[in-house]
Amino acid sequence: MITAIQDFKQDHGNPTFVQASKHPQFEKLVSKVATTVSAQPLKYLQNFGGTTTAFLYERGHGVVRLLPGVPFYLRRFYPLVQHLARSHWVEHIKKNDRNRPILGDAGDLENFLFETPRKTLDEVCAALLKLDGHQCFYRGERLSQADVDHFIPFSQYPRDIGQNFVLAHARCNRSKSNALAAEQHLQRWLERLEKRAGDLAAISEAAGVTSDAAVMTRVAQWSYANAVSAHGHAWVQPALFEPITASYLRHFPASGG
């Protein structure tokens, strides 16, 4: 499976996932990967002590059907599941003696394997500067240098989607960190998704990152709803936070859940 993916990337100029998905040979690659995943991890994942206990999914001919409740918890704990999968995969690679001459003592293997390439973020940054101007999304002050920030924190939704990127001062980016943004920022972000839909989609496609405004809206609604339930606080500006209340949720479309 890994060889098939590697060969595809080498043959087609190391494309991003979005670029690869548009290639005529992509479906053939997906079929190979699906066959391997079905024959190995899916076949044995629910085996314990020599018996199979279907606690996550049931398998049929060419179909995997998640059991009731499983989709909810996979979504609820998606960041944790992804973190564990990535951590154990990195550990597996490092433990393989054949990889040692190549890796040495490299400590940034996880970033190399999973983070969005710097070149891609630079392309996003340049395009957003043209779209939004040289202004911090949160403070409105002029930017001399811009950070590309995940509006919904990457720690809560560790996936790069073009509509989630905004430009910010480095100080704002560091201060906001893993916090959700305050109501005034949320309202402006949602308005931007609607008003700049075509531009944001074009920027995403040009940079080779996923574009999906509907998914980002649902993710944001889910994140803020969880924060309301947990009596969380939102970042307003450096050193200033406010409680996240039910009023935040009125900004989302009624069908967004």
PDB file of C-alpha atoms in Angstrom:
ATOM      1  CA  MET A   1       0.000   0.000   0.000  1.00  0.00           C
ATOM      2  CA  ILE A   2       2.756   2.451   0.975  1.00  0.00           C
ATOM      3  CA  THR A   3       4.697   1.543  -2.168  1.00  0.00           C
ATOM      4  CA  ALA A   4       1.620   2.223  -4.314  1.00  0.00           C
ATOM      5  CA  ILE A   5       1.148   5.653  -2.722  1.00  0.00           C
ATOM      6  CA  GLN A   6       4.847   6.454  -3.027  1.00  0.00           C
ATOM      7  CA  ASP A   7       4.918   5.437  -6.698  1.00  0.00           C
ATOM      8  CA  PHE A   8       1.847   7.569  -7.407  1.00  0.00           C
ATOM      9  CA  LYS A   9       3.431  10.628  -5.769  1.00  0.00           C
ATOM     10  CA  GLN A  10       6.721  10.175  -7.628  1.00  0.00           C
ATOM     11  CA  ASP A  11       5.012   9.634 -10.975  1.00  0.00           C
ATOM     12  CA  HIS A  12       2.777  12.696 -10.633  1.00  0.00           C
ATOM     13  CA  GLY A  13       5.011  15.367  -9.103  1.00  0.00           C
ATOM     14  CA  ASN A  14       4.322  14.828  -5.386  1.00  0.00           C
ATOM     15  CA  PRO A  15       0.805  16.352  -5.488  1.00  0.00           C
ATOM     16  CA  THR A  16      -1.247  17.397  -2.490  1.00  0.00           C
ATOM     17  CA  PHE A  17      -4.276  15.256  -1.672  1.00  0.00           C
ATOM     18  CA  VAL A  18      -6.632  17.680  -3.401  1.00  0.00           C
ATOM     19  CA  GLN A  19      -4.494  17.734  -6.539  1.00  0.00           C
ATOM     20  CA  ALA A  20      -4.100  13.950  -6.489  1.00  0.00           C
ATOM     21  CA  SER A  21      -7.849  13.395  -6.156  1.00  0.00           C
ATOM     22  CA  LYS A  22      -8.392  15.006  -9.574  1.00  0.00           C
ATOM     23  CA  HIS A  23      -5.951  12.720 -11.381  1.00  0.00           C
ATOM     24  CA  PRO A  24      -7.404   9.963 -13.619  1.00  0.00           C
ATOM     25  CA  GLN A  25      -5.319   7.301 -11.806  1.00  0.00           C
ATOM     26  CA  PHE A  26      -6.466   8.340  -8.330  1.00  0.00           C
ATOM     27  CA  GLU A  27      -9.476   5.995  -8.179  1.00  0.00           C
ATOM     28  CA  LYS A  28      -7.227   3.065  -9.061  1.00  0.00           C
ATOM     29  CA  LEU A  29      -4.904   4.015  -6.189  1.00  0.00           C
ATOM     30  CA  VAL A  30      -7.834   4.333  -3.780  1.00  0.00           C
ATOM     31  CA  SER A  31      -9.017   0.867  -4.793  1.00  0.00           C
ATOM     32  CA  LYS A  32      -5.581  -0.623  -4.021  1.00  0.00           C
ATOM     33  CA  VAL A  33      -5.439   1.085  -0.639  1.00  0.00           C
ATOM     34  CA  ALA A  34      -9.003   0.051   0.240  1.00  0.00           C
ATOM     35  CA  THR A  35      -8.247  -3.584  -0.601  1.00  0.00           C
ATOM     36  CA  THR A  36      -5.195  -3.584   1.672  1.00  0.00           C
ATOM     37  CA  VAL A  37      -6.991  -1.832   4.538  1.00  0.00           C
ATOM     38  CA  SER A  38      -9.868  -4.293   4.295  1.00  0.00           C
ATOM     39  CA  ALA A  39      -7.561  -7.329   4.207  1.00  0.00           C
ATOM     40  CA  GLN A  40      -5.418  -6.249   7.148  1.00  0.00           C
ATOM     41  CA  PRO A  41      -6.442  -3.741   9.851  1.00  0.00           C
ATOM     42  CA  LEU A  42     -10.210  -3.971   9.330  1.00  0.00           C
ATOM     43  CA  LYS A  43     -10.132  -7.760   9.328  1.00  0.00           C
ATOM     44  CA  TYR A  44      -8.235  -8.027  12.608  1.00  0.00           C
ATOM     45  CA  LEU A  45      -9.047  -4.809  14.485  1.00  0.00           C
ATOM     46  CA  GLN A  46     -11.952  -6.351  16.416  1.00  0.00           C
ATOM     47  CA  ASN A  47     -10.198  -9.662  17.205  1.00  0.00           C
ATOM     48  CA  PHE A  48      -9.527 -10.443  20.866  1.00  0.00           C
ATOM     49  CA  GLY A  49      -8.263 -13.743  22.242  1.00  0.00           C
ATOM     50  CA  GLY A  50      -8.944 -15.566  19.012  1.00  0.00           C
ATOM     51  CA  THR A  51     -12.544 -14.391  18.674  1.00  0.00           C
ATOM     52  CA  THR A  52     -14.115 -11.481  16.820  1.00  0.00           C
ATOM     53  CA  THR A  53     -16.265  -9.021  18.775  1.00  0.00           C
ATOM     54  CA  ALA A  54     -17.985  -6.489  16.527  1.00  0.00           C
ATOM     55  CA  PHE A  55     -18.000  -3.442  18.785  1.00  0.00           C
ATOM     56  CA  LEU A  56     -17.178  -0.807  16.150  1.00  0.00           C
ATOM     57  CA  TYR A  57     -18.496  -2.012  12.810  1.00  0.00           C
ATOM     58  CA  GLU A  58     -20.037  -4.845  10.853  1.00  0.00           C
ATOM     59  CA  ARG A  59     -18.580  -5.979   7.553  1.00  0.00           C
ATOM     60  CA  GLY A  60     -20.461  -6.976   4.438  1.00  0.00           C
ATOM     61  CA  HIS A  61     -19.457  -7.533   0.834  1.00  0.00           C
ATOM     62  CA  GLY A  62     -17.598  -4.343  -0.028  1.00  0.00           C
ATOM     63  CA  VAL A  63     -19.252  -2.494   2.867  1.00  0.00           C
ATOM     64  CA  VAL A  64     -18.241  -1.460   6.385  1.00  0.00           C
ATOM     65  CA  ARG A  65     -21.194  -0.306   8.487  1.00  0.00           C
ATOM     66  CA  LEU A  66     -20.467   1.531  11.732  1.00  0.00           C
ATOM     67  CA  LEU A  67     -22.562   0.453  14.702  1.00  0.00           C
ATOM     68  CA  PRO A  68     -24.982   2.895  16.386  1.00  0.00           C
ATOM     69  CA  GLY A  69     -23.190   5.523  18.457  1.00  0.00           C
ATOM     70  CA  VAL A  70     -19.782   4.919  16.865  1.00  0.00           C
ATOM     71  CA  PRO A  71     -19.944   7.867  14.395  1.00  0.00           C
ATOM     72  CA  PHE A  72     -20.806  10.242  17.256  1.00  0.00           C
ATOM     73  CA  TYR A  73     -17.866   9.168  19.393  1.00  0.00           C
ATOM     74  CA  LEU A  74     -15.462   9.114  16.462  1.00  0.00           C
ATOM     75  CA  ARG A  75     -16.419  12.714  15.758  1.00  0.00           C
ATOM     76  CA  ARG A  76     -16.377  13.651  19.443  1.00  0.00           C
ATOM     77  CA  PHE A  77     -12.899  12.215  19.998  1.00  0.00           C
ATOM     78  CA  TYR A  78     -11.521  12.740  16.501  1.00  0.00           C
ATOM     79  CA  PRO A  79      -8.522  14.835  17.674  1.00  0.00           C
ATOM     80  CA  LEU A  80      -7.592  12.181  20.253  1.00  0.00           C
ATOM     81  CA  VAL A  81      -7.963   9.290  17.804  1.00  0.00           C
ATOM     82  CA  GLN A  82      -5.904  11.104  15.191  1.00  0.00           C
ATOM     83  CA  HIS A  83      -3.232  12.030  17.727  1.00  0.00           C
ATOM     84  CA  LEU A  84      -2.917   8.418  18.911  1.00  0.00           C
ATOM     85  CA  ALA A  85      -2.787   7.084  15.352  1.00  0.00           C
ATOM     86  CA  ARG A  86      -0.106   9.565  14.329  1.00  0.00           C
ATOM     87  CA  SER A  87       1.968   9.062  17.478  1.00  0.00           C
ATOM     88  CA  HIS A  88       1.974   5.278  17.170  1.00  0.00           C
ATOM     89  CA  TRP A  89       2.751   5.433  13.448  1.00  0.00           C
ATOM     90  CA  VAL A  90       5.742   7.701  14.099  1.00  0.00           C
ATOM     91  CA  GLU A  91       6.883   5.374  16.890  1.00  0.00           C
ATOM     92  CA  HIS A  92       6.543   2.367  14.570  1.00  0.00           C
ATOM     93  CA  ILE A  93       8.663   4.051  11.893  1.00  0.00           C
ATOM     94  CA  LYS A  94      11.364   5.048  14.385  1.00  0.00           C
ATOM     95  CA  LYS A  95      11.559   1.542  15.864  1.00  0.00           C
ATOM     96  CA  ASN A  96      12.258  -0.037  12.488  1.00  0.00           C
ATOM     97  CA  ASP A  97      16.040  -0.495  12.347  1.00  0.00           C
ATOM     98  CA  ARG A  98      16.039  -0.148   8.560  1.00  0.00           C
ATOM     99  CA  ASN A  99      14.841   3.447   8.908  1.00  0.00           C
ATOM    100  CA  ARG A 100      17.582   4.492  11.318  1.00  0.00           C
ATOM    101  CA  PRO A 101      20.258   5.366   8.719  1.00  0.00           C
ATOM    102  CA  ILE A 102      17.747   7.648   6.998  1.00  0.00           C
ATOM    103  CA  LEU A 103      16.129   9.254  10.046  1.00  0.00           C
ATOM    104  CA  GLY A 104      19.052   9.455  12.458  1.00  0.00           C
ATOM    105  CA  ASP A 105      17.881  11.259  15.588  1.00  0.00           C
ATOM    106  CA  ALA A 106      15.351  13.426  13.763  1.00  0.00           C
ATOM    107  CA  GLY A 107      12.821  14.798  16.220  1.00  0.00           C
ATOM    108  CA  ASP A 108      10.503  16.457  13.694  1.00  0.00           C
ATOM    109  CA  LEU A 109       9.317  13.301  11.940  1.00  0.00           C
ATOM    110  CA  GLU A 110       5.677  13.898  12.870  1.00  0.00           C
ATOM    111  CA  ASN A 111       5.772  17.388  11.365  1.00  0.00           C
ATOM    112  CA  PHE A 112       7.401  16.017   8.223  1.00  0.00           C
ATOM    113  CA  LEU A 113       4.774  13.297   7.828  1.00  0.00           C
ATOM    114  CA  PHE A 114       1.608  15.145   8.720  1.00  0.00           C
ATOM    115  CA  GLU A 115       1.909  18.939   8.711  1.00  0.00           C
ATOM    116  CA  THR A 116       0.873  21.081   5.764  1.00  0.00           C
ATOM    117  CA  PRO A 117       4.032  21.994   3.797  1.00  0.00           C
ATOM    118  CA  ARG A 118       5.429  25.466   4.476  1.00  0.00           C
ATOM    119  CA  LYS A 119       5.240  26.235   0.758  1.00  0.00           C
ATOM    120  CA  THR A 120       1.481  25.606   0.794  1.00  0.00           C
ATOM    121  CA  LEU A 121       0.945  27.914   3.775  1.00  0.00           C
ATOM    122  CA  ASP A 122       3.034  30.596   2.072  1.00  0.00           C
ATOM    123  CA  GLU A 123       0.779  30.352  -0.983  1.00  0.00           C
ATOM    124  CA  VAL A 124      -2.317  30.621   1.214  1.00  0.00           C
ATOM    125  CA  CYS A 125      -0.838  33.613   3.031  1.00  0.00           C
ATOM    126  CA  ALA A 126      -0.039  35.482  -0.195  1.00  0.00           C
ATOM    127  CA  ALA A 127      -3.524  34.851  -1.574  1.00  0.00           C
ATOM    128  CA  LEU A 128      -5.277  35.909   1.643  1.00  0.00           C
ATOM    129  CA  LEU A 129      -3.255  39.125   1.734  1.00  0.00           C
ATOM    130  CA  LYS A 130      -4.693  39.962  -1.688  1.00  0.00           C
ATOM    131  CA  LEU A 131      -8.202  38.956  -0.629  1.00  0.00           C
ATOM    132  CA  ASP A 132      -8.436  40.472   2.854  1.00  0.00           C
ATOM    133  CA  GLY A 133      -5.720  43.114   2.710  1.00  0.00           C
ATOM    134  CA  HIS A 134      -2.777  43.567   5.050  1.00  0.00           C
ATOM    135  CA  GLN A 135      -4.928  43.513   8.197  1.00  0.00           C
ATOM    136  CA  CYS A 136      -5.055  41.241  11.221  1.00  0.00           C
ATOM    137  CA  PHE A 137      -8.366  39.374  11.088  1.00  0.00           C
ATOM    138  CA  TYR A 138      -8.877  39.782  14.832  1.00  0.00           C
ATOM    139  CA  ARG A 139      -7.645  43.292  15.598  1.00  0.00           C
ATOM    140  CA  GLY A 140      -7.935  44.993  12.216  1.00  0.00           C
ATOM    141  CA  GLU A 141      -4.446  46.462  12.582  1.00  0.00           C
ATOM    142  CA  ARG A 142      -2.022  46.565   9.672  1.00  0.00           C
ATOM    143  CA  LEU A 143       0.206  43.538   9.199  1.00  0.00           C
ATOM    144  CA  SER A 144       3.885  43.906   8.458  1.00  0.00           C
ATOM    145  CA  GLN A 145       4.265  40.126   8.734  1.00  0.00           C
ATOM    146  CA  ALA A 146       1.330  37.739   8.765  1.00  0.00           C
ATOM    147  CA  ASP A 147       0.766  34.417  10.517  1.00  0.00           C
ATOM    148  CA  VAL A 148      -1.666  31.931   8.976  1.00  0.00           C
ATOM    149  CA  ASP A 149      -4.010  31.007  11.825  1.00  0.00           C
ATOM    150  CA  HIS A 150      -6.597  28.232  12.098  1.00  0.00           C
ATOM    151  CA  PHE A 151      -9.792  30.039  13.151  1.00  0.00           C
ATOM    152  CA  ILE A 152     -11.092  26.816  14.705  1.00  0.00           C
ATOM    153  CA  PRO A 153      -7.944  25.677  16.526  1.00  0.00           C
ATOM    154  CA  PHE A 154      -5.991  22.865  14.909  1.00  0.00           C
ATOM    155  CA  SER A 155      -5.983  21.094  18.282  1.00  0.00           C
ATOM    156  CA  GLN A 156      -9.774  20.826  18.078  1.00  0.00           C
ATOM    157  CA  TYR A 157      -9.980  19.939  14.397  1.00  0.00           C
ATOM    158  CA  PRO A 158      -6.579  18.780  13.124  1.00  0.00           C
ATOM    159  CA  ARG A 159      -7.299  19.070   9.437  1.00  0.00           C
ATOM    160  CA  ASP A 160      -6.382  21.853   7.027  1.00  0.00           C
ATOM    161  CA  ILE A 161      -9.416  23.263   5.211  1.00  0.00           C
ATOM    162  CA  GLY A 162      -9.001  26.488   3.244  1.00  0.00           C
ATOM    163  CA  GLN A 163     -12.013  28.240   4.768  1.00  0.00           C
ATOM    164  CA  ASN A 164     -10.495  27.855   8.251  1.00  0.00           C
ATOM    165  CA  PHE A 165      -7.428  29.987   7.485  1.00  0.00           C
ATOM    166  CA  VAL A 166      -7.220  33.647   8.503  1.00  0.00           C
ATOM    167  CA  LEU A 167      -4.283  36.052   8.767  1.00  0.00           C
ATOM    168  CA  ALA A 168      -3.223  37.430  12.130  1.00  0.00           C
ATOM    169  CA  HIS A 169      -0.444  39.197  13.971  1.00  0.00           C
ATOM    170  CA  ALA A 170       2.034  36.749  15.476  1.00  0.00           C
ATOM    171  CA  ARG A 171       1.113  38.060  18.940  1.00  0.00           C
ATOM    172  CA  CYS A 172      -2.585  37.395  18.356  1.00  0.00           C
ATOM    173  CA  ASN A 173      -1.864  33.966  16.920  1.00  0.00           C
ATOM    174  CA  ARG A 174       0.258  32.968  19.918  1.00  0.00           C
ATOM    175  CA  SER A 175      -2.157  34.476  22.432  1.00  0.00           C
ATOM    176  CA  LYS A 176      -5.233  32.822  20.912  1.00  0.00           C
ATOM    177  CA  SER A 177      -3.382  29.511  20.652  1.00  0.00           C
ATOM    178  CA  ASN A 178      -5.858  26.649  21.235  1.00  0.00           C
ATOM    179  CA  ALA A 179      -8.805  28.856  22.248  1.00  0.00           C
ATOM    180  CA  LEU A 180     -11.975  29.503  20.297  1.00  0.00           C
ATOM    181  CA  ALA A 181     -12.419  33.085  19.108  1.00  0.00           C
ATOM    182  CA  ALA A 182     -14.921  35.477  20.691  1.00  0.00           C
ATOM    183  CA  GLU A 183     -18.417  36.116  19.336  1.00  0.00           C
ATOM    184  CA  GLN A 184     -17.458  39.232  17.377  1.00  0.00           C
ATOM    185  CA  HIS A 185     -14.766  37.267  15.544  1.00  0.00           C
ATOM    186  CA  LEU A 186     -17.066  34.296  14.961  1.00  0.00           C
ATOM    187  CA  GLN A 187     -19.745  36.488  13.411  1.00  0.00           C
ATOM    188  CA  ARG A 188     -17.246  38.117  11.053  1.00  0.00           C
ATOM    189  CA  TRP A 189     -15.742  34.740  10.110  1.00  0.00           C
ATOM    190  CA  LEU A 190     -19.163  33.290   9.214  1.00  0.00           C
ATOM    191  CA  GLU A 191     -20.021  36.381   7.160  1.00  0.00           C
ATOM    192  CA  ARG A 192     -16.702  36.026   5.352  1.00  0.00           C
ATOM    193  CA  LEU A 193     -17.453  32.384   4.501  1.00  0.00           C
ATOM    194  CA  GLU A 194     -20.650  33.489   2.794  1.00  0.00           C
ATOM    195  CA  LYS A 195     -19.480  36.685   1.113  1.00  0.00           C
ATOM    196  CA  ARG A 196     -16.110  35.344  -0.043  1.00  0.00           C
ATOM    197  CA  ALA A 197     -17.180  31.770  -0.809  1.00  0.00           C
ATOM    198  CA  GLY A 198     -15.913  31.739  -4.384  1.00  0.00           C
ATOM    199  CA  ASP A 199     -12.619  33.450  -3.569  1.00  0.00           C
ATOM    200  CA  LEU A 200     -11.867  31.139  -0.626  1.00  0.00           C
ATOM    201  CA  ALA A 201     -12.638  28.073  -2.726  1.00  0.00           C
ATOM    202  CA  ALA A 202     -10.340  29.316  -5.499  1.00  0.00           C
ATOM    203  CA  ILE A 203      -7.513  30.032  -3.036  1.00  0.00           C
ATOM    204  CA  SER A 204      -7.855  26.553  -1.552  1.00  0.00           C
ATOM    205  CA  GLU A 205      -7.790  24.875  -4.951  1.00  0.00           C
ATOM    206  CA  ALA A 206      -4.773  26.869  -6.110  1.00  0.00           C
ATOM    207  CA  ALA A 207      -2.832  25.972  -2.947  1.00  0.00           C
ATOM    208  CA  GLY A 208      -3.884  22.319  -3.095  1.00  0.00           C
ATOM    209  CA  VAL A 209      -5.771  22.238   0.211  1.00  0.00           C
ATOM    210  CA  THR A 210      -9.286  20.973   0.848  1.00  0.00           C
ATOM    211  CA  SER A 211     -12.126  23.439   0.304  1.00  0.00           C
ATOM    212  CA  ASP A 212     -15.386  22.799   2.171  1.00  0.00           C
ATOM    213  CA  ALA A 213     -17.295  25.701   3.689  1.00  0.00           C
ATOM    214  CA  ALA A 214     -20.201  23.489   4.773  1.00  0.00           C
ATOM    215  CA  VAL A 215     -17.939  21.162   6.751  1.00  0.00           C
ATOM    216  CA  MET A 216     -16.139  24.071   8.409  1.00  0.00           C
ATOM    217  CA  THR A 217     -19.465  25.627   9.419  1.00  0.00           C
ATOM    218  CA  ARG A 218     -20.603  22.364  11.010  1.00  0.00           C
ATOM    219  CA  VAL A 219     -17.254  21.892  12.742  1.00  0.00           C
ATOM    220  CA  ALA A 220     -17.428  25.427  14.139  1.00  0.00           C
ATOM    221  CA  GLN A 221     -20.993  24.937  15.348  1.00  0.00           C
ATOM    222  CA  TRP A 222     -20.033  21.664  17.013  1.00  0.00           C
ATOM    223  CA  SER A 223     -16.970  23.254  18.667  1.00  0.00           C
ATOM    224  CA  TYR A 224     -18.890  26.218  20.051  1.00  0.00           C
ATOM    225  CA  ALA A 225     -21.820  24.047  21.192  1.00  0.00           C
ATOM    226  CA  ASN A 226     -19.392  21.873  23.154  1.00  0.00           C
ATOM    227  CA  ALA A 227     -17.824  24.997  24.647  1.00  0.00           C
ATOM    228  CA  VAL A 228     -21.252  26.284  25.730  1.00  0.00           C
ATOM    229  CA  SER A 229     -21.952  22.966  27.474  1.00  0.00           C
ATOM    230  CA  ALA A 230     -18.546  23.036  29.155  1.00  0.00           C
ATOM    231  CA  HIS A 231     -18.863  26.713  30.216  1.00  0.00           C
ATOM    232  CA  GLY A 232     -15.791  27.538  28.163  1.00  0.00           C
ATOM    233  CA  HIS A 233     -14.212  30.912  27.472  1.00  0.00           C
ATOM    234  CA  ALA A 234     -13.377  32.550  24.152  1.00  0.00           C
ATOM    235  CA  TRP A 235     -10.394  34.667  23.172  1.00  0.00           C
ATOM    236  CA  VAL A 236     -11.197  38.332  22.525  1.00  0.00           C
ATOM    237  CA  GLN A 237      -7.682  39.771  22.297  1.00  0.00           C
ATOM    238  CA  PRO A 238      -4.352  39.202  24.043  1.00  0.00           C
ATOM    239  CA  ALA A 239      -4.955  38.735  27.788  1.00  0.00           C
ATOM    240  CA  LEU A 240      -8.746  39.083  27.434  1.00  0.00           C
ATOM    241  CA  PHE A 241     -11.303  36.252  27.361  1.00  0.00           C
ATOM    242  CA  GLU A 242     -15.090  36.112  27.682  1.00  0.00           C
ATOM    243  CA  PRO A 243     -17.577  33.326  28.572  1.00  0.00           C
ATOM    244  CA  ILE A 244     -18.991  31.375  25.642  1.00  0.00           C
ATOM    245  CA  THR A 245     -22.770  31.561  25.975  1.00  0.00           C
ATOM    246  CA  ALA A 246     -25.742  30.274  23.983  1.00  0.00           C
ATOM    247  CA  SER A 247     -25.851  33.609  22.121  1.00  0.00           C
ATOM    248  CA  TYR A 248     -22.884  32.398  20.057  1.00  0.00           C
ATOM    249  CA  LEU A 249     -24.981  29.641  18.513  1.00  0.00           C
ATOM    250  CA  ARG A 250     -27.572  32.014  17.036  1.00  0.00           C
ATOM    251  CA  HIS A 251     -25.075  32.995  14.355  1.00  0.00           C
ATOM    252  CA  PHE A 252     -25.150  29.516  12.823  1.00  0.00           C
ATOM    253  CA  PRO A 253     -27.774  28.439  10.276  1.00  0.00           C
ATOM    254  CA  ALA A 254     -30.616  26.455  11.819  1.00  0.00           C
ATOM    255  CA  SER A 255     -29.812  23.478   9.615  1.00  0.00           C
ATOM    256  CA  GLY A 256     -26.100  23.558  10.454  1.00  0.00           C
ATOM    257  CA  GLY A 257     -26.229  20.725  12.983  1.00  0.00           C
TER     258      GLY A 257
END
